[in-house]
CSV table of C-alpha atoms in Angstrom, one decimal:
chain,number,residue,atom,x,y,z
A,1199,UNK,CA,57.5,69.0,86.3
A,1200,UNK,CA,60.7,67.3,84.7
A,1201,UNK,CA,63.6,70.1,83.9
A,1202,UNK,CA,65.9,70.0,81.4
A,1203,UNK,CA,69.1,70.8,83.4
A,1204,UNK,CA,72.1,73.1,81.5
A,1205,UNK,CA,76.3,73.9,82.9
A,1206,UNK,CA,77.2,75.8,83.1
A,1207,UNK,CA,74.9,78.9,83.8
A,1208,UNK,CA,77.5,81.1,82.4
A,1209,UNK,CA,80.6,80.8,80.0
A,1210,UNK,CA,83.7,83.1,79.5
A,1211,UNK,CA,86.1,82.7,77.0
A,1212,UNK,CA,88.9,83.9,74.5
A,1213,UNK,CA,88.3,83.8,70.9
A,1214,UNK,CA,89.6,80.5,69.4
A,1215,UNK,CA,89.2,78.5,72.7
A,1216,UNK,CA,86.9,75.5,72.6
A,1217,UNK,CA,83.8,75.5,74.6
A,1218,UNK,CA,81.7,72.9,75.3
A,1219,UNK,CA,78.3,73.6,76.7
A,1220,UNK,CA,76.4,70.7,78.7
A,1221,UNK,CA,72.4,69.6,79.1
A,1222,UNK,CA,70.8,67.0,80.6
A,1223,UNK,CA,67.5,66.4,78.9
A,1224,UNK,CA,64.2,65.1,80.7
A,1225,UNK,CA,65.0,61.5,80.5
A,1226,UNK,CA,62.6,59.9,78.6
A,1227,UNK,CA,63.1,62.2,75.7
A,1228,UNK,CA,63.9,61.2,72.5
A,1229,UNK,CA,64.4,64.4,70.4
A,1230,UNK,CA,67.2,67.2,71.4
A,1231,UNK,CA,67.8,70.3,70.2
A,1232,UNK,CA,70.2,73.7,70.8
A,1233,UNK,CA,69.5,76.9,69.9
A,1234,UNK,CA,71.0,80.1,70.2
A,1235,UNK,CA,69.7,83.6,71.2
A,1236,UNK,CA,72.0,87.1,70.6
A,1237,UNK,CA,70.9,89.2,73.1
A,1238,UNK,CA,67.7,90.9,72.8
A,1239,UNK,CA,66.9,88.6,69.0
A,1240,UNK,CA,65.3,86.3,67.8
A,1241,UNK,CA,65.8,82.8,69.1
A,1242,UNK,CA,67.5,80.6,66.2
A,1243,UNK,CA,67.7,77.0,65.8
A,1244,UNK,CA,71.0,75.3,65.3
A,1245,UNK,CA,70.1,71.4,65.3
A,1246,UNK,CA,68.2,68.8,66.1
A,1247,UNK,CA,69.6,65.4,67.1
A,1248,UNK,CA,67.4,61.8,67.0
A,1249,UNK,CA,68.6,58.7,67.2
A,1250,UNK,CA,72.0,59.4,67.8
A,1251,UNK,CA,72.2,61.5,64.5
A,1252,UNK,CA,71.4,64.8,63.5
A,1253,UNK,CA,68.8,65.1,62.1
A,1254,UNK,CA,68.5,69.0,61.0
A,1255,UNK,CA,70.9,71.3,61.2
A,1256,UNK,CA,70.8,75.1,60.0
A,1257,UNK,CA,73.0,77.0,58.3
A,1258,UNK,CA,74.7,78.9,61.6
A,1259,UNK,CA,76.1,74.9,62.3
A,1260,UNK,CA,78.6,75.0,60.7
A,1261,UNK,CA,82.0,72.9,60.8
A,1262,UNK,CA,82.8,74.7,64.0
A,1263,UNK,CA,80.0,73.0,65.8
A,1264,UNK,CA,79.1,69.7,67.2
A,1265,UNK,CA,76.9,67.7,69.1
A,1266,UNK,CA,77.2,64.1,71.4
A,1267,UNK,CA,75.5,62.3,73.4
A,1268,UNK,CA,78.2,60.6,75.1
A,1269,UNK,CA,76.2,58.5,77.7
A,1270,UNK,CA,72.3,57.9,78.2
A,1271,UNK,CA,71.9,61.3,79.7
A,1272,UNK,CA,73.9,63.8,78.4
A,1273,UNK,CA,73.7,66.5,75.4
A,1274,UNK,CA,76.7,68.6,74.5
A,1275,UNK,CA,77.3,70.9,72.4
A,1276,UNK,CA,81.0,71.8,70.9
A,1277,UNK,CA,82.4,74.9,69.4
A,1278,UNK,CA,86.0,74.1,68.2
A,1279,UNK,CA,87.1,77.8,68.0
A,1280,UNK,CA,85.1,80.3,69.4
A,1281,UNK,CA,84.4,83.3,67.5
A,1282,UNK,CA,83.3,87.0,68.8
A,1283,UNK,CA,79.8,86.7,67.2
A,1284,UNK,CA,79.5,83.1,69.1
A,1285,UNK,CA,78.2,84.8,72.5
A,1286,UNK,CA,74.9,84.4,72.5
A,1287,UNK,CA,72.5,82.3,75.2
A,1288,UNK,CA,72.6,78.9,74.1
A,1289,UNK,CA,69.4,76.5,74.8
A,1290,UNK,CA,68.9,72.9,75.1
A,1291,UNK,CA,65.7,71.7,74.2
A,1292,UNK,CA,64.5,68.1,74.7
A,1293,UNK,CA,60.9,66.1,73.6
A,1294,UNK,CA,59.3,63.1,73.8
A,1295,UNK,CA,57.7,63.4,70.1
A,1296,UNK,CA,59.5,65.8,68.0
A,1297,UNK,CA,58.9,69.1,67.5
A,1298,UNK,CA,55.8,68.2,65.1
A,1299,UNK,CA,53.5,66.9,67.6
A,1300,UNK,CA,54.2,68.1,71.0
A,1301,UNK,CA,55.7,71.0,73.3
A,1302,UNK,CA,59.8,71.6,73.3
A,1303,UNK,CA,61.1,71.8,77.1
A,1304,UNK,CA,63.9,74.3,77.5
A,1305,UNK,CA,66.5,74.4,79.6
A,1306,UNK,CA,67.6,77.8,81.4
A,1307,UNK,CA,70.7,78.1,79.2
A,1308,UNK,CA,74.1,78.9,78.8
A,1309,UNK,CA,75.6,83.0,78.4
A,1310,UNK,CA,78.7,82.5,76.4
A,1311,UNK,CA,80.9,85.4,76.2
A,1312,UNK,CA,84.0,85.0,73.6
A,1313,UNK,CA,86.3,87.7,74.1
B,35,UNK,CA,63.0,85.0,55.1
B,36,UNK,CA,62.0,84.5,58.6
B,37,UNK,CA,59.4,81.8,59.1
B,38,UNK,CA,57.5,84.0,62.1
B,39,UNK,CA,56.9,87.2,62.6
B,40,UNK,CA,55.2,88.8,65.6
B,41,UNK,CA,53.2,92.1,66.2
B,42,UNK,CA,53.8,94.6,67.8
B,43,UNK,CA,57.4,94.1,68.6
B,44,UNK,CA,56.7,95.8,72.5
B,45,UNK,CA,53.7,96.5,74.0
B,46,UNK,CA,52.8,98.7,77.0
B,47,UNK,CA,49.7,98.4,78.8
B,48,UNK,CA,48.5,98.5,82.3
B,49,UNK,CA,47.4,95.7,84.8
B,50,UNK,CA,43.7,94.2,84.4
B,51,UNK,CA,43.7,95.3,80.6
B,52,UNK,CA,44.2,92.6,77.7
B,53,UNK,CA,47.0,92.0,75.6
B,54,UNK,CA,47.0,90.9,72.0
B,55,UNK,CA,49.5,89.6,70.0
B,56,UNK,CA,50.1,88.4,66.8
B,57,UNK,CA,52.3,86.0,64.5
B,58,UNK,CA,52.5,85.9,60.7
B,59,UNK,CA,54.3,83.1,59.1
B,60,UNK,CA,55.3,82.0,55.7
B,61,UNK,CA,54.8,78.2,55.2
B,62,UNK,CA,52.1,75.6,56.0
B,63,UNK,CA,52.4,74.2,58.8
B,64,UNK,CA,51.3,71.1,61.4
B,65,UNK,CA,51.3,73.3,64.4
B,66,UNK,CA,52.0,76.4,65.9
B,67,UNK,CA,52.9,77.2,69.5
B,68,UNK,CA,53.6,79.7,71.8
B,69,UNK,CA,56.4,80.5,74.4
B,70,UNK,CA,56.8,83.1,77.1
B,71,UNK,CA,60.1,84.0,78.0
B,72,UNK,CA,61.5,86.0,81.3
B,73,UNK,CA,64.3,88.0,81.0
B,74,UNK,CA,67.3,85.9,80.6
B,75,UNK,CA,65.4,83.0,81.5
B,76,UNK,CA,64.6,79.5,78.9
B,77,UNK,CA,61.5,79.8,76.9
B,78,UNK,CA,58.3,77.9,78.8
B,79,UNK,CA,55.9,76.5,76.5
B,80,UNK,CA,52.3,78.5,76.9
B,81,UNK,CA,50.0,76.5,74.1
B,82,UNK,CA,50.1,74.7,71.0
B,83,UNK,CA,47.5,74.9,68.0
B,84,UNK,CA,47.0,72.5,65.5
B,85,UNK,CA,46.2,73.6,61.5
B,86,UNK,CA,43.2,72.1,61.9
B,87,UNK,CA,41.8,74.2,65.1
B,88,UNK,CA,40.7,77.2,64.9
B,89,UNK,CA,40.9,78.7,68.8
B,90,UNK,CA,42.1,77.2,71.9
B,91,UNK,CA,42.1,78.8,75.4
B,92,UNK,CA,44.2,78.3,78.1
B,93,UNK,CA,43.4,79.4,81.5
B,94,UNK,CA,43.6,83.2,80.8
B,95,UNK,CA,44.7,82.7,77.0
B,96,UNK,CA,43.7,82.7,74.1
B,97,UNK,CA,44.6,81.7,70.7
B,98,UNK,CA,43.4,81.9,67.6
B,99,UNK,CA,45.0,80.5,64.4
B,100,UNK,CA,43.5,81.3,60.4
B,101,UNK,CA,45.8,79.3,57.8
B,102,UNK,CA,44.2,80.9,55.2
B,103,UNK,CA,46.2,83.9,56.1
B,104,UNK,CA,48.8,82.4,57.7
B,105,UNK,CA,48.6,84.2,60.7
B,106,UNK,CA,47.5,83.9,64.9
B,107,UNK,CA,47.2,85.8,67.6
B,108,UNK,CA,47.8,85.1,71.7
B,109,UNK,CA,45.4,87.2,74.3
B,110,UNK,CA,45.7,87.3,77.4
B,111,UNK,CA,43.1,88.7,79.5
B,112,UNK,CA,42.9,90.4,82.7
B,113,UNK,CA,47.1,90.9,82.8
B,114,UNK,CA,49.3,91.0,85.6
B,115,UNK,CA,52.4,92.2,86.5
B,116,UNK,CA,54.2,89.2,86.3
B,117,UNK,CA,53.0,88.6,82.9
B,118,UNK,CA,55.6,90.4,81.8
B,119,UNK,CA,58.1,88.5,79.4
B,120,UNK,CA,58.8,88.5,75.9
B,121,UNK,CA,56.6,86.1,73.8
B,122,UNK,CA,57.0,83.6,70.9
B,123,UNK,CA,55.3,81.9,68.5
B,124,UNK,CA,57.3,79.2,66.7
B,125,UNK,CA,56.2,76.8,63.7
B,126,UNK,CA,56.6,73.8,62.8
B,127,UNK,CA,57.1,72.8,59.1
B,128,UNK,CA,55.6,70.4,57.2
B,129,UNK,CA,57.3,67.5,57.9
B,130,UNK,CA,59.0,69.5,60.6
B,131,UNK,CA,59.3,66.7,63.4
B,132,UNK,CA,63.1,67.9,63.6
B,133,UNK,CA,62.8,71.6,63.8
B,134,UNK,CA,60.6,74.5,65.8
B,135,UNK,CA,61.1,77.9,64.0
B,136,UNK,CA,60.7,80.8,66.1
B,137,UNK,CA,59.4,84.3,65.6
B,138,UNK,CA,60.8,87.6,66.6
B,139,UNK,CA,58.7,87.6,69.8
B,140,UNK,CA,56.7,90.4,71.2
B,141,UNK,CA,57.9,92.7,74.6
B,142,UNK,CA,55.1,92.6,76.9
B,143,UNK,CA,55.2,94.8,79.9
B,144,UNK,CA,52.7,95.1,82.1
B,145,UNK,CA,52.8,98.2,84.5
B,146,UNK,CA,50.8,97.6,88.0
């Protein structure tokens, strides 16, 4: 089955360093997500992207984050200046019809430690 | 508010017997879904309902859904060992093509 691929497996950093976390997302995919999960919580959604836009975003995205898709097959995800309460597990999702219709393929995520 | 909620929050029970969880949510919805998750591991998609089904099985589970009280449970029967994971259900919303709302996921561990 198709994988959605994420770098890397684990993340260290200070607080206020930049981070970007990368995904490759099943190829034919149109809709991509991230979300977050503090360890041993609920896993919360950040923000979808379509069409080269966001297209939902909640209210944890805040100014401090970002998404691109720089080429055809990449999906990052920026934080400008890391904060404590930033680590967390962070997981790329991708799908073919949007979260409405069909399944959400996840990747095996990111650990970010900010220290 | 959180959109799902899921019941019981860990559960303990011993190889061959079933498991039964359960999800409340707050909104209508298109569809709901559920995910199993390993420890430290991505979530991998198990089933998804649509509002207008009622039960769907999959292999060993089951899942029922009742809009009318906004709730819907995952069995599995016959357990394993290595059905031991944490599991979701997650929502869409109406009009929720952009957005999958998870629950608070339930502890499963299944002792051999």
């Amino acid at each position: 089955e198709p994988e959605v691929t994420q770098t890397p497996s684990h993340q260290v950093t200070q607080m206020g360093q930049e981070v970007i976390l990368r995904c490759v997302p099943i190829s034919n995919h149109l809709y991509f997500y991230w979300y977050r999960q503090i360890l041993g919580q609920k896993v919360e959604f950040l923000v979808s992207f379509y069409n080269n836009e966001i297209s939902e975003k909640s209210e944890i995205f805040d100014d401090q984050f970002s998404v691109e898709r720089p080429d055809g097959s990449n999906f990052t995800l920026k934080i400008r200046s890391t904060k404590l309460e930033d680590s967390a597990m962070y997981f790329c999702a991708s799908s073919d019809t949007g979260a409405g219709n069909e399944k959400l393929f996840f990747g095996s995520g990111t650990q970010l430690s900010v220290l | 508010s959180q959109q799902g909620e899921e019941d019981p929050q860990a559960l303990s029970i011993q190889e061959g017997e079933n498991a039964t969880m359960n999800c409340s949510y707050k909104t209508s919805i298109n569809n709901l879904q559920w995910y199993r998750q390993n420890s430290g591991r991505g979530l991998v998609h198990l089933i998804l309902i649509r509002s207008n089904e009622r039960e769907k099985h999959s292999g060993r589970l089951r899942v029922t859904l009742d809009t009318s009280k906004k709730s819907s449970s995952l069995l599995i029967t016959a357990s394993r060992a290595a059905d031991t994971a944490s599991y979701f259900c997650a929502t869409d919303l109406p009009l929720g093509r952009y957005k999958l709302i998870f629950g608070t996921g339930t502890r499963l561990q299944v002792f051999p």
